[in-house]
């Protein structure tokens, strides 16, 4: 008979990934708002680039975390 239990280690990894994604979702727009508040500052371009990269990384982490959670529930490895 098939055992349909959730892989708890993989589930924990997925939840941890989603927590890092939530932190990135908060940090990225904050950096972008700092950059847009002072466009004449010399740190405008670096803050803009870093903020955009963090936002893109957060989206990647969301998809990765959801994929890990789904794989832990449905035993796809």
mmCIF file of N, CA and C in Angstrom:
data_model
loop_
_atom_site.group_PDB
_atom_site.id
_atom_site.type_symbol
_atom_site.label_atom_id
_atom_site.label_comp_id
_atom_site.label_asym_id
_atom_site.label_seq_id
_atom_site.Cartn_x
_atom_site.Cartn_y
_atom_site.Cartn_z
ATOM 1 N N UNK A 1 0.839 -1.182 0.000
ATOM 2 C CA UNK A 1 0.000 0.000 0.000
ATOM 3 C C UNK A 1 0.888 1.250 0.000
ATOM 4 N N UNK A 2 0.449 2.242 -0.691
ATOM 5 C CA UNK A 2 1.213 3.472 -0.847
ATOM 6 C C UNK A 2 1.088 4.345 0.393
ATOM 7 N N UNK A 3 2.223 4.892 0.826
ATOM 8 C CA UNK A 3 2.248 5.758 2.005
ATOM 9 C C UNK A 3 2.145 7.204 1.550
ATOM 10 N N UNK A 4 1.080 7.907 1.917
ATOM 11 C CA UNK A 4 0.819 9.275 1.436
ATOM 12 C C UNK A 4 1.111 10.323 2.507
ATOM 13 N N UNK A 5 2.274 10.236 3.131
ATOM 14 C CA UNK A 5 2.624 11.230 4.140
ATOM 15 C C UNK A 5 3.428 12.355 3.516
ATOM 16 N N UNK A 6 3.322 13.515 4.120
ATOM 17 C CA UNK A 6 4.039 14.684 3.650
ATOM 18 C C UNK A 6 5.492 14.603 4.113
ATOM 19 N N UNK A 7 6.414 14.930 3.211
ATOM 20 C CA UNK A 7 7.834 14.997 3.554
ATOM 21 C C UNK A 7 8.056 16.277 4.351
ATOM 22 N N UNK A 8 8.238 16.125 5.660
ATOM 23 C CA UNK A 8 8.291 17.293 6.540
ATOM 24 C C UNK A 8 9.565 18.113 6.354
ATOM 25 N N UNK A 9 10.654 17.482 5.986
ATOM 26 C CA UNK A 9 11.898 18.227 5.781
ATOM 27 C C UNK A 9 11.763 19.145 4.569
ATOM 28 N N UNK A 10 11.206 18.614 3.481
ATOM 29 C CA UNK A 10 11.020 19.419 2.279
ATOM 30 C C UNK A 10 9.977 20.511 2.511
ATOM 31 N N UNK A 11 8.951 20.194 3.296
ATOM 32 C CA UNK A 11 7.935 21.192 3.628
ATOM 33 C C UNK A 11 8.546 22.340 4.426
ATOM 34 N N UNK A 12 9.418 22.020 5.379
ATOM 35 C CA UNK A 12 10.088 23.053 6.171
ATOM 36 C C UNK A 12 10.980 23.917 5.287
ATOM 37 N N UNK A 13 11.670 23.305 4.322
ATOM 38 C CA UNK A 13 12.503 24.071 3.400
ATOM 39 C C UNK A 13 11.656 25.032 2.562
ATOM 40 N N UNK A 14 10.477 24.575 2.136
ATOM 41 C CA UNK A 14 9.584 25.435 1.370
ATOM 42 C C UNK A 14 9.071 26.608 2.182
ATOM 43 N N UNK A 15 8.716 26.350 3.431
ATOM 44 C CA UNK A 15 8.230 27.429 4.302
ATOM 45 C C UNK A 15 9.359 28.419 4.589
ATOM 46 N N UNK A 16 10.569 27.903 4.809
ATOM 47 C CA UNK A 16 11.717 28.771 5.048
ATOM 48 C C UNK A 16 12.008 29.636 3.821
ATOM 49 N N UNK A 17 11.869 29.062 2.641
ATOM 50 C CA UNK A 17 12.072 29.819 1.414
ATOM 51 C C UNK A 17 11.029 30.919 1.280
ATOM 52 N N UNK A 18 9.784 30.624 1.638
ATOM 53 C CA UNK A 18 8.735 31.642 1.575
ATOM 54 C C UNK A 18 8.952 32.756 2.602
ATOM 55 N N UNK A 19 9.547 32.432 3.742
ATOM 56 C CA UNK A 19 9.854 33.464 4.734
ATOM 57 C C UNK A 19 10.921 34.414 4.189
ATOM 58 N N UNK A 20 11.961 33.859 3.547
ATOM 59 C CA UNK A 20 12.979 34.710 2.932
ATOM 60 C C UNK A 20 12.385 35.533 1.791
ATOM 61 N N UNK A 21 11.422 34.963 1.084
ATOM 62 C CA UNK A 21 10.758 35.704 0.015
ATOM 63 C C UNK A 21 9.971 36.880 0.593
ATOM 64 N N UNK A 22 9.313 36.663 1.723
ATOM 65 C CA UNK A 22 8.551 37.751 2.351
ATOM 66 C C UNK A 22 9.478 38.880 2.812
ATOM 67 N N UNK A 23 10.632 38.502 3.347
ATOM 68 C CA UNK A 23 11.593 39.533 3.752
ATOM 69 C C UNK A 23 12.116 40.298 2.545
ATOM 70 N N UNK A 24 12.349 39.593 1.452
ATOM 71 C CA UNK A 24 12.811 40.259 0.230
ATOM 72 C C UNK A 24 11.718 41.136 -0.356
ATOM 73 N N UNK A 25 10.470 40.700 -0.230
ATOM 74 C CA UNK A 25 9.359 41.512 -0.728
ATOM 75 C C UNK A 25 9.216 42.813 0.046
ATOM 76 N N UNK A 26 9.655 42.828 1.279
ATOM 77 C CA UNK A 26 9.621 44.064 2.052
ATOM 78 C C UNK A 26 10.850 44.931 1.780
ATOM 79 N N UNK A 27 12.018 44.298 1.658
ATOM 80 C CA UNK A 27 13.256 45.053 1.526
ATOM 81 C C UNK A 27 13.424 45.683 0.144
ATOM 82 N N UNK A 28 12.999 44.993 -0.910
ATOM 83 C CA UNK A 28 13.157 45.511 -2.263
ATOM 84 C C UNK A 28 12.423 46.819 -2.509
ATOM 85 N N UNK A 29 11.124 46.896 -2.231
ATOM 86 C CA UNK A 29 10.415 48.170 -2.434
ATOM 87 C C UNK A 29 10.899 49.302 -1.529
ATOM 88 N N UNK A 30 11.408 48.975 -0.345
ATOM 89 C CA UNK A 30 11.955 50.020 0.520
ATOM 90 C C UNK A 30 13.187 50.639 -0.132
ATOM 91 N N UNK A 31 14.061 49.797 -0.679
ATOM 92 C CA UNK A 31 15.237 50.321 -1.375
ATOM 93 C C UNK A 31 14.842 51.125 -2.614
ATOM 94 N N UNK A 32 13.836 50.652 -3.328
ATOM 95 C CA UNK A 32 13.363 51.395 -4.500
ATOM 96 C C UNK A 32 12.782 52.758 -4.105
ATOM 97 N N UNK A 33 12.059 52.806 -3.001
ATOM 98 C CA UNK A 33 11.498 54.092 -2.569
ATOM 99 C C UNK A 33 12.594 55.047 -2.111
ATOM 100 N N UNK A 34 13.664 54.514 -1.484
ATOM 101 C CA UNK A 34 14.807 55.363 -1.143
ATOM 102 C C UNK A 34 15.448 55.927 -2.395
ATOM 103 N N UNK A 35 15.580 55.075 -3.419
ATOM 104 C CA UNK A 35 16.207 55.529 -4.664
ATOM 105 C C UNK A 35 15.347 56.584 -5.349
ATOM 106 N N UNK A 36 14.028 56.378 -5.403
ATOM 107 C CA UNK A 36 13.149 57.321 -6.095
ATOM 108 C C UNK A 36 12.938 58.614 -5.306
ATOM 109 N N UNK A 37 13.222 58.600 -4.017
ATOM 110 C CA UNK A 37 13.020 59.818 -3.232
ATOM 111 C C UNK A 37 14.107 60.860 -3.502
ATOM 112 N N UNK A 38 15.295 60.397 -3.896
ATOM 113 C CA UNK A 38 16.392 61.332 -4.194
ATOM 114 C C UNK A 38 17.044 60.964 -5.520
ATOM 115 N N UNK A 39 16.424 61.321 -6.634
ATOM 116 C CA UNK A 39 17.004 60.945 -7.927
ATOM 117 C C UNK A 39 18.283 61.702 -8.286
ATOM 118 N N UNK A 40 18.596 62.783 -7.603
ATOM 119 C CA UNK A 40 19.816 63.543 -7.884
ATOM 120 C C UNK A 40 21.020 63.039 -7.086
ATOM 121 N N UNK A 41 20.785 62.111 -6.177
ATOM 122 C CA UNK A 41 21.856 61.583 -5.339
ATOM 123 C C UNK A 41 22.767 60.659 -6.145
ATOM 124 N N UNK A 42 24.024 60.527 -5.722
ATOM 125 C CA UNK A 42 24.959 59.673 -6.456
ATOM 126 C C UNK A 42 24.683 58.187 -6.235
ATOM 127 N N UNK A 43 23.890 57.832 -5.223
ATOM 128 C CA UNK A 43 23.534 56.434 -4.979
ATOM 129 C C UNK A 43 22.229 56.027 -5.660
ATOM 130 N N UNK A 44 21.708 56.867 -6.524
ATOM 131 C CA UNK A 44 20.426 56.584 -7.183
ATOM 132 C C UNK A 44 20.491 55.305 -8.015
ATOM 133 N N UNK A 45 21.463 55.209 -8.898
ATOM 134 C CA UNK A 45 21.560 54.051 -9.796
ATOM 135 C C UNK A 45 21.868 52.761 -9.031
ATOM 136 N N UNK A 46 22.842 52.749 -8.098
ATOM 137 C CA UNK A 46 23.084 51.496 -7.365
ATOM 138 C C UNK A 46 21.890 51.032 -6.543
ATOM 139 N N UNK A 47 21.198 51.958 -5.877
ATOM 140 C CA UNK A 47 20.009 51.570 -5.100
ATOM 141 C C UNK A 47 18.892 51.068 -6.005
ATOM 142 N N UNK A 48 18.751 51.682 -7.166
ATOM 143 C CA UNK A 48 17.727 51.260 -8.114
ATOM 144 C C UNK A 48 18.011 49.847 -8.621
ATOM 145 N N UNK A 49 19.255 49.572 -8.952
ATOM 146 C CA UNK A 49 19.622 48.251 -9.455
ATOM 147 C C UNK A 49 19.474 47.193 -8.365
ATOM 148 N N UNK A 50 19.957 47.476 -7.176
ATOM 149 C CA UNK A 50 19.863 46.512 -6.070
ATOM 150 C C UNK A 50 18.409 46.261 -5.697
ATOM 151 N N UNK A 51 17.590 47.309 -5.652
ATOM 152 C CA UNK A 51 16.173 47.138 -5.336
ATOM 153 C C UNK A 51 15.448 46.292 -6.364
ATOM 154 N N UNK A 52 15.735 46.509 -7.635
ATOM 155 C CA UNK A 52 15.109 45.702 -8.687
ATOM 156 C C UNK A 52 15.556 44.250 -8.616
ATOM 157 N N UNK A 53 16.828 44.028 -8.342
ATOM 158 C CA UNK A 53 17.337 42.654 -8.229
ATOM 159 C C UNK A 53 16.717 41.919 -7.037
ATOM 160 N N UNK A 54 16.552 42.621 -5.931
ATOM 161 C CA UNK A 54 15.943 41.997 -4.753
ATOM 162 C C UNK A 54 14.475 41.674 -5.016
ATOM 163 N N UNK A 55 13.762 42.541 -5.719
ATOM 164 C CA UNK A 55 12.365 42.265 -6.064
ATOM 165 C C UNK A 55 12.262 41.056 -6.997
ATOM 166 N N UNK A 56 13.144 40.967 -7.974
ATOM 167 C CA UNK A 56 13.137 39.820 -8.879
ATOM 168 C C UNK A 56 13.501 38.541 -8.136
ATOM 169 N N UNK A 57 14.448 38.625 -7.212
ATOM 170 C CA UNK A 57 14.834 37.463 -6.412
ATOM 171 C C UNK A 57 13.678 37.011 -5.516
ATOM 172 N N UNK A 58 12.895 37.959 -5.011
ATOM 173 C CA UNK A 58 11.741 37.615 -4.175
ATOM 174 C C UNK A 58 10.702 36.844 -4.984
ATOM 175 N N UNK A 59 10.468 37.251 -6.216
ATOM 176 C CA UNK A 59 9.516 36.525 -7.067
ATOM 177 C C UNK A 59 10.014 35.119 -7.338
ATOM 178 N N UNK A 60 11.324 34.979 -7.607
ATOM 179 C CA UNK A 60 11.907 33.659 -7.812
ATOM 180 C C UNK A 60 11.742 32.788 -6.569
ATOM 181 N N UNK A 61 11.981 33.364 -5.381
ATOM 182 C CA UNK A 61 11.849 32.599 -4.145
ATOM 183 C C UNK A 61 10.408 32.176 -3.878
ATOM 184 N N UNK A 62 9.449 32.995 -4.260
ATOM 185 C CA UNK A 62 8.044 32.620 -4.081
ATOM 186 C C UNK A 62 7.720 31.373 -4.897
ATOM 187 N N UNK A 63 8.115 31.389 -6.164
ATOM 188 C CA UNK A 63 7.839 30.223 -7.001
ATOM 189 C C UNK A 63 8.577 28.984 -6.508
ATOM 190 N N UNK A 64 9.817 29.160 -6.078
ATOM 191 C CA UNK A 64 10.596 28.027 -5.582
ATOM 192 C C UNK A 64 9.989 27.464 -4.294
ATOM 193 N N UNK A 65 9.552 28.342 -3.393
ATOM 194 C CA UNK A 65 8.953 27.895 -2.138
ATOM 195 C C UNK A 65 7.645 27.159 -2.350
ATOM 196 N N UNK A 66 6.804 27.676 -3.228
ATOM 197 C CA UNK A 66 5.531 26.997 -3.518
ATOM 198 C C UNK A 66 5.791 25.650 -4.175
ATOM 199 N N UNK A 67 6.788 25.607 -5.068
ATOM 200 C CA UNK A 67 7.122 24.344 -5.732
ATOM 201 C C UNK A 67 7.622 23.309 -4.720
ATOM 202 N N UNK A 68 8.457 23.734 -3.764
ATOM 203 C CA UNK A 68 8.942 22.809 -2.739
ATOM 204 C C UNK A 68 7.803 22.283 -1.870
ATOM 205 N N UNK A 69 6.884 23.153 -1.509
ATOM 206 C CA UNK A 69 5.755 22.724 -0.679
ATOM 207 C C UNK A 69 4.870 21.739 -1.441
ATOM 208 N N UNK A 70 4.604 22.020 -2.712
ATOM 209 C CA UNK A 70 3.787 21.096 -3.508
ATOM 210 C C UNK A 70 4.486 19.750 -3.701
ATOM 211 N N UNK A 71 5.795 19.791 -3.916
ATOM 212 C CA UNK A 71 6.539 18.532 -4.073
ATOM 213 C C UNK A 71 6.563 17.735 -2.788
ATOM 214 N N UNK A 72 6.590 18.397 -1.648
ATOM 215 C CA UNK A 72 6.582 17.662 -0.374
ATOM 216 C C UNK A 72 5.237 17.007 -0.124
ATOM 217 N N UNK A 73 4.167 17.620 -0.591
ATOM 218 C CA UNK A 73 2.833 17.046 -0.373
ATOM 219 C C UNK A 73 2.501 15.922 -1.326
ATOM 220 N N UNK A 74 2.955 16.045 -2.557
ATOM 221 C CA UNK A 74 2.561 15.080 -3.578
ATOM 222 C C UNK A 74 3.672 14.131 -3.983
ATOM 223 N N UNK A 75 4.751 14.086 -3.204
ATOM 224 C CA UNK A 75 5.839 13.117 -3.356
ATOM 225 C C UNK A 75 6.508 13.156 -4.708
ATOM 226 N N UNK A 76 6.642 14.307 -5.294
ATOM 227 C CA UNK A 76 7.355 14.430 -6.559
ATOM 228 C C UNK A 76 8.750 14.933 -6.243
ATOM 229 N N UNK A 77 9.760 14.131 -6.552
ATOM 230 C CA UNK A 77 11.138 14.528 -6.204
ATOM 231 C C UNK A 77 11.982 14.697 -7.407
#
